mmCIF file of C-alpha atoms in Angstrom:
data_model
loop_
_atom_site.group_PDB
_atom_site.id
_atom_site.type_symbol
_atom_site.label_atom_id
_atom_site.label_comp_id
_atom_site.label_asym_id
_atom_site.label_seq_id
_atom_site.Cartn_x
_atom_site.Cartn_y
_atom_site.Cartn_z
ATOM 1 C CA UNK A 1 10.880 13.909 -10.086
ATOM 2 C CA UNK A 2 12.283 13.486 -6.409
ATOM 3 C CA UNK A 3 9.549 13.183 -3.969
ATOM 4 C CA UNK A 4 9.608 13.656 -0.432
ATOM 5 C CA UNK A 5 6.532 12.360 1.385
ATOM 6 C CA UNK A 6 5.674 12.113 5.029
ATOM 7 C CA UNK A 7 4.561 8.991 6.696
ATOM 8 C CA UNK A 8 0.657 10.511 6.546
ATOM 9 C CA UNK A 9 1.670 11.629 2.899
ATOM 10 C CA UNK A 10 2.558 8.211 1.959
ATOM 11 C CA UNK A 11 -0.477 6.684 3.686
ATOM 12 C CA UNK A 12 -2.749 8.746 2.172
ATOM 13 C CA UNK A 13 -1.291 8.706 -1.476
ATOM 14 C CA UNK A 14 -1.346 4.686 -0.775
ATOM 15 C CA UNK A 15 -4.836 4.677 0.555
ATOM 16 C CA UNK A 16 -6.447 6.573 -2.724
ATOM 17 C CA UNK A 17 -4.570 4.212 -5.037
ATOM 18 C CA UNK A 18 -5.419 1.205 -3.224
ATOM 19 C CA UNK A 19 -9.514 2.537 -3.307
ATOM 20 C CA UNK A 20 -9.089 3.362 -7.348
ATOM 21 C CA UNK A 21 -8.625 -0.264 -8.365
ATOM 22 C CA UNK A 22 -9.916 -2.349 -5.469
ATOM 23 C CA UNK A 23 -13.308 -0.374 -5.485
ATOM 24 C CA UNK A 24 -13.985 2.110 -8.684
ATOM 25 C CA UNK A 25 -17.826 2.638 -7.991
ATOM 26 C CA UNK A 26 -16.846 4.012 -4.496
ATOM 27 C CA UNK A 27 -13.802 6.652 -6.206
ATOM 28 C CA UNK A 28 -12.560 9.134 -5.907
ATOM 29 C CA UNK A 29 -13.224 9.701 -2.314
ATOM 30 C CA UNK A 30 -14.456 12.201 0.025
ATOM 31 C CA UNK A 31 -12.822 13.240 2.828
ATOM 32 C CA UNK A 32 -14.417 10.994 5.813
ATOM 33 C CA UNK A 33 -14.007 8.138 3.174
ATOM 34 C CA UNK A 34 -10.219 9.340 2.799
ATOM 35 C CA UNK A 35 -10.169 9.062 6.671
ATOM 36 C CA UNK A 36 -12.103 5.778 6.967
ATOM 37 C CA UNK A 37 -9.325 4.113 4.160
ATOM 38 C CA UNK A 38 -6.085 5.464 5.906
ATOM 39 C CA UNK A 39 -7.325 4.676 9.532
ATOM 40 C CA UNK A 40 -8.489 0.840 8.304
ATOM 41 C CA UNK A 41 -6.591 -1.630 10.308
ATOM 42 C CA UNK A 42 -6.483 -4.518 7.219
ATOM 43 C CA UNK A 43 -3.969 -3.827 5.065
ATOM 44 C CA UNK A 44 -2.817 -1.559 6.628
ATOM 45 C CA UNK A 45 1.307 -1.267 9.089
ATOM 46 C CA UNK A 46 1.566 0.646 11.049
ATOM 47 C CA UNK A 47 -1.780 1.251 11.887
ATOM 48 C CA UNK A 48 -3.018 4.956 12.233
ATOM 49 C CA UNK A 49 -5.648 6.860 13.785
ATOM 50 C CA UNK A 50 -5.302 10.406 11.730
ATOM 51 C CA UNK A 51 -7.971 12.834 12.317
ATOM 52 C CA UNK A 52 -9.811 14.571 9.447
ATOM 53 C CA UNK A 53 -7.359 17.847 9.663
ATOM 54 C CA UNK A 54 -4.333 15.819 9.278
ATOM 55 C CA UNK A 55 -5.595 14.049 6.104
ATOM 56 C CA UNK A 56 -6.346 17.438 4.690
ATOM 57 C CA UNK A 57 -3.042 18.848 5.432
ATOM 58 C CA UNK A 58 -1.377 15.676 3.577
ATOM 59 C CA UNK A 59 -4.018 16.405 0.814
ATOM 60 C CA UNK A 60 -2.789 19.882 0.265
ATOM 61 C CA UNK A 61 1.298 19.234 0.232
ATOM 62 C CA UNK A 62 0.223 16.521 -2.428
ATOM 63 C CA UNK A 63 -1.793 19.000 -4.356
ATOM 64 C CA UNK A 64 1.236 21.085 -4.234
ATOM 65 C CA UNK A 65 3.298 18.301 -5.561
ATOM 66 C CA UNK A 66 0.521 17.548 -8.305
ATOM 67 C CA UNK A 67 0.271 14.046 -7.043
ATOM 68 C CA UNK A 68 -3.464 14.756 -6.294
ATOM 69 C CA UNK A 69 -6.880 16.612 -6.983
ATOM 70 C CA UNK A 70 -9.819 17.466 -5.770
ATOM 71 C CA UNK A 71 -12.628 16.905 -8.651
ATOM 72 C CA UNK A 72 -16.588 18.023 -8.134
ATOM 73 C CA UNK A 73 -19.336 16.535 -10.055
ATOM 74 C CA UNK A 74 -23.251 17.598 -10.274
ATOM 75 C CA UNK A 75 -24.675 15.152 -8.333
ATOM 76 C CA UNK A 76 -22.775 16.159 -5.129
ATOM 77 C CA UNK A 77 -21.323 19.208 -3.120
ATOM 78 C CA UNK A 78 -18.906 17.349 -1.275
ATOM 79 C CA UNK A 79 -15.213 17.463 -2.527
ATOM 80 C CA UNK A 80 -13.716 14.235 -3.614
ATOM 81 C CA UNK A 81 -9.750 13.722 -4.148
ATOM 82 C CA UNK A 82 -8.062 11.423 -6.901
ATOM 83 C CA UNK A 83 -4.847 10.834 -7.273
ATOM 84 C CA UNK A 84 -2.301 11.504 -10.183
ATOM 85 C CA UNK A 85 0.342 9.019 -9.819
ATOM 86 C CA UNK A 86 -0.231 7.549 -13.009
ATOM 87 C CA UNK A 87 -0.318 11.055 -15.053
ATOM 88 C CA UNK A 88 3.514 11.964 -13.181
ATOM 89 C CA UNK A 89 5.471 8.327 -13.926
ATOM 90 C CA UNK A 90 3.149 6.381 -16.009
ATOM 91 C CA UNK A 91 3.121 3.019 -14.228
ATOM 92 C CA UNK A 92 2.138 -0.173 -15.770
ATOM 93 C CA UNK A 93 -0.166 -2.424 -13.190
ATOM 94 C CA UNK A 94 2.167 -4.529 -11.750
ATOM 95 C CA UNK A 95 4.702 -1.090 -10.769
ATOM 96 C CA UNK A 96 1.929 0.770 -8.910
ATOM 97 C CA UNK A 97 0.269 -1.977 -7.184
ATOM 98 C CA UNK A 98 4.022 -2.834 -5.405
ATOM 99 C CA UNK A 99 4.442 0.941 -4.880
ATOM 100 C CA UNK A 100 0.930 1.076 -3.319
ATOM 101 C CA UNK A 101 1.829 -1.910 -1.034
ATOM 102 C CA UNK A 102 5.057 -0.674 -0.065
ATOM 103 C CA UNK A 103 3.327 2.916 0.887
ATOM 104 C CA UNK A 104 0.768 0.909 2.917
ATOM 105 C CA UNK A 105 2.718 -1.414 4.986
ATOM 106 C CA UNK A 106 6.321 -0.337 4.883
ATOM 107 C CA UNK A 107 8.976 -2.301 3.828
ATOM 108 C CA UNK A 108 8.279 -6.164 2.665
ATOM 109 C CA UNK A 109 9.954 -9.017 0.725
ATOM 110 C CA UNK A 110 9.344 -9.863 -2.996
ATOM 111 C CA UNK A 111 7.052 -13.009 -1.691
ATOM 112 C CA UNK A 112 5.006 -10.872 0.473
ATOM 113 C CA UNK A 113 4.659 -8.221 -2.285
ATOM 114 C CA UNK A 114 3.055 -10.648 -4.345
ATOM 115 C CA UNK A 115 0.502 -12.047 -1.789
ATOM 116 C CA UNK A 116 -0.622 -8.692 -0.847
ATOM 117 C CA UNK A 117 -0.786 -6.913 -3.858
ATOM 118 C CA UNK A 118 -3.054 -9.703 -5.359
ATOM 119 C CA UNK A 119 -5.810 -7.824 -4.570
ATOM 120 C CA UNK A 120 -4.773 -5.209 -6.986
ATOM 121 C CA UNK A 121 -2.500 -7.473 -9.574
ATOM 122 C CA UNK A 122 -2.255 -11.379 -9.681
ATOM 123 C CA UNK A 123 1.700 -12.354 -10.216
ATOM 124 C CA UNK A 124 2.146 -15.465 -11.974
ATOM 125 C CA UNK A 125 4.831 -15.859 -9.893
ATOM 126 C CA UNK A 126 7.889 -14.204 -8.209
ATOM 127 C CA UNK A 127 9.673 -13.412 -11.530
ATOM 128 C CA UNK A 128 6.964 -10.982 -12.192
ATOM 129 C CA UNK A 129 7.390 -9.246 -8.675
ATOM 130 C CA UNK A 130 11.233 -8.897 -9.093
ATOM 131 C CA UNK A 131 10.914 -7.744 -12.394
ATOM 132 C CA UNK A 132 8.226 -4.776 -11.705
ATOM 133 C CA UNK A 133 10.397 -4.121 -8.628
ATOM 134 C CA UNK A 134 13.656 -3.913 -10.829
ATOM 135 C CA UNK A 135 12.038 -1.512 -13.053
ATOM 136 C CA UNK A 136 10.910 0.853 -10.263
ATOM 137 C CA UNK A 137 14.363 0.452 -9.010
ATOM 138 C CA UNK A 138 15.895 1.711 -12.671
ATOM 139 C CA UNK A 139 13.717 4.668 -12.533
ATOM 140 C CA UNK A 140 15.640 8.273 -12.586
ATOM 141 C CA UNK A 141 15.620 9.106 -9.695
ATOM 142 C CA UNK A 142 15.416 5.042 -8.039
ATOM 143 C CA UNK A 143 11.718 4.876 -6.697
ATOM 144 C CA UNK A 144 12.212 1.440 -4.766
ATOM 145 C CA UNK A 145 15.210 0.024 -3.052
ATOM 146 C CA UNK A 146 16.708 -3.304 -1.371
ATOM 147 C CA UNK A 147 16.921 -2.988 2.330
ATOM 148 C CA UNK A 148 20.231 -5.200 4.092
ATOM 149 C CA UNK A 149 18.747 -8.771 4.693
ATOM 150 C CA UNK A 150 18.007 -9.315 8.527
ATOM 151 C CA UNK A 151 20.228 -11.688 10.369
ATOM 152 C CA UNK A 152 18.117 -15.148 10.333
ATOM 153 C CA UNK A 153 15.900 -14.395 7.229
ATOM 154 C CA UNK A 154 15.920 -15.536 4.107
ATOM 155 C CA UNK A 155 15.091 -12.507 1.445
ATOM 156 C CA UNK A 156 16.017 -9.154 2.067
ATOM 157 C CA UNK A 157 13.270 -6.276 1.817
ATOM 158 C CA UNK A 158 12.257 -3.755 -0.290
ATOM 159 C CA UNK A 159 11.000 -0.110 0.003
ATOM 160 C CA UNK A 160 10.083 2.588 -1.202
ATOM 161 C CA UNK A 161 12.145 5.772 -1.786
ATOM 162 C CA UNK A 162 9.567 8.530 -1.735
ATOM 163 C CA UNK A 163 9.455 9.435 1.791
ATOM 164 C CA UNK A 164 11.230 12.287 3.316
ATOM 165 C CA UNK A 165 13.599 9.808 5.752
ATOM 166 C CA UNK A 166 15.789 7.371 4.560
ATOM 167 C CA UNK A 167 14.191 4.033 5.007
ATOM 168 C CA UNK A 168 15.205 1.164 7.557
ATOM 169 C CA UNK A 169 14.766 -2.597 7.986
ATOM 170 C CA UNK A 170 12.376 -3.262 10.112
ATOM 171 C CA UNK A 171 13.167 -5.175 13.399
ATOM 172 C CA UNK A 172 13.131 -8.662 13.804
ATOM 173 C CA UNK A 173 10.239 -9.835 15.968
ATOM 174 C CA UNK A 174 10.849 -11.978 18.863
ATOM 175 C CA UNK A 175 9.489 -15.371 17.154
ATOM 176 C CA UNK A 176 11.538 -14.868 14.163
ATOM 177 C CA UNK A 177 14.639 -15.232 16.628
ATOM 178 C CA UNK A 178 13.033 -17.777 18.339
ATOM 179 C CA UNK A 179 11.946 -20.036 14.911
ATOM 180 C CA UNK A 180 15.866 -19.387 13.887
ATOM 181 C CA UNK A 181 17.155 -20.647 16.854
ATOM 182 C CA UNK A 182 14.706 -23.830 16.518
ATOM 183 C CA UNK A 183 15.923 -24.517 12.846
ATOM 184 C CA UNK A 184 18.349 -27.275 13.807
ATOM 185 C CA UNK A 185 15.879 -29.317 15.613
ATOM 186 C CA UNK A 186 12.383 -28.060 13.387
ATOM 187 C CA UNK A 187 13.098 -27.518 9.961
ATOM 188 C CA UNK A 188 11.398 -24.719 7.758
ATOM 189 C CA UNK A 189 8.138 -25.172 7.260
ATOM 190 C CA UNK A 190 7.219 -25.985 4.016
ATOM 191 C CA UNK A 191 7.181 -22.600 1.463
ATOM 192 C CA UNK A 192 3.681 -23.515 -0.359
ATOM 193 C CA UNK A 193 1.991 -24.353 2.856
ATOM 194 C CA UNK A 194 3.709 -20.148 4.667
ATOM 195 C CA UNK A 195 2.162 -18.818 1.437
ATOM 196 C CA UNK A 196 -0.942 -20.305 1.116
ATOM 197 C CA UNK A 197 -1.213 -19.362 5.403
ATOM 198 C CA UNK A 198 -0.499 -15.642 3.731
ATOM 199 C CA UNK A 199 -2.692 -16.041 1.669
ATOM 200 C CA UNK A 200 -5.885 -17.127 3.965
ATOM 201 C CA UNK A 201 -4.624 -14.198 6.383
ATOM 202 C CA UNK A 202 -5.040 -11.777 3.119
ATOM 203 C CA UNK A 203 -8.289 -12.335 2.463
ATOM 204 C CA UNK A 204 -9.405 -12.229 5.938
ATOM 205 C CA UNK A 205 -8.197 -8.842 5.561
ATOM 206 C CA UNK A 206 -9.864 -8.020 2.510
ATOM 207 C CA UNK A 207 -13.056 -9.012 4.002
ATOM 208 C CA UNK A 208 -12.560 -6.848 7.094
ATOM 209 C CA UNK A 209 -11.838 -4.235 4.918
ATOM 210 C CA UNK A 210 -15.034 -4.471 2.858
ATOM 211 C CA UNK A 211 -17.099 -4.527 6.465
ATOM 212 C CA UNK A 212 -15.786 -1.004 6.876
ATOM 213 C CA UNK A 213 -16.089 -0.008 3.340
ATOM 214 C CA UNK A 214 -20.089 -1.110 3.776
ATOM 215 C CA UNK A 215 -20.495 0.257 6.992
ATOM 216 C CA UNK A 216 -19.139 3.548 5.753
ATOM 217 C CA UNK A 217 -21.081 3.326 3.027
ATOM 218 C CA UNK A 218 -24.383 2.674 4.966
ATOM 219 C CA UNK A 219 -23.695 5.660 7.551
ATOM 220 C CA UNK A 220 -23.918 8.317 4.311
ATOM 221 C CA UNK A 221 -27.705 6.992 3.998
ATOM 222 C CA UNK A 222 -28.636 7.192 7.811
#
């Protein structure tokens, strides 16, 4: 099944799988939830400030592609939308919690994949993330890719193929040049100490995230 999702498509899609297994009680989602999770600034490149009429938009194209739903229950009248990634490609953990990281940041490397996706799969370690990401990549039709490594870096990135433009590497940022230029005279710093710095920078995230989440939460009571 080819897909072909727009940037607000793919941030969407992202957003409700990310809310399934990082909060259950609060899923699926409503529409000003929806909102809230794709306009979140943790977690979240680039950041986006879609109004409620956009969302729905993206929420009907997806429909169309059966890749979501709206489901009722008694106990409310407000619509809430689940996703059905799972019911069109059958992922196992590790695939859709790299696919929902690569549909809510953009292209990344294998070692960033497996410090941000932590909050939705622990990798033992970066065999696991290459080999979920090799799988994806072996699907029919290929739903990740390897993007050209940058001049200066070390590991090339991947992304994902489901959007309806080709995707491209990122630019370099000016203090990637600058730290290449410095490597003769500073060496690399050490890799445990960058991840572990990821890692701190993660959570901070993840708590910023939750602030929202409860704030959100505590506005439906007001």
């Amino acid at each position: 099944m080819q897909l072909t999702l727009t940037p607000i498509e793919a941030r969407v899609l992202g957003a409700l799988i990310e809310k399934e297994i990082t909060t259950p009680e609060y899923y699926p989602l409503s529409l000003n939830a929806l909102t809230n999770a794709c306009n979140q600034k943790s977690n979240r490149h680039p950041a986006m400030q879609l109004e409620e009429s956009a969302i729905r938009k993206a929420l009907n194209h997806l429909e169309y592609q059966s890749l979501v739903r709206s489901v009722s229950s008694t106990d409310s009248r407000v619509s809430k939308f689940e996703h059905r990634l799972q019911d069109v490609f059958n992922f196992y953990r590790p695939e859709i919690a790299i696919l929902c990281e690569l549909l809510l940041r953009g292209p990344q490397t294998p070692g960033e994949l497996r410090t941000h996706a932590s909050r939705m799969h622990v990798f033992e370690d970066l065999e696991s993330v290459h080999s979920a990401l090799s799988r994806l990549e072996k699907r029919d039709p290929p739903l990740v890719t390897v993007l050209p490594r940058q001049p200066g870096t070390k590991e090339a990135r991947c992304a994902h193929l489901l959007g309806d433009t080709p995707p491209v590497v990122p630019s370099a940022p000016a203090h990637a040049i600058t730290a290449r230029d410095n490597n003769a005279v500073h060496p690399p710093s050490n890799e445990r100490v960058e991840a572990l710095a990821a890692e701190v920078a993660d959570l901070r995230s993840q708590i910023a995230d939750l602030q929202a989440q409860f704030a959100s939460f505590r506005k439906q009571f007001e």
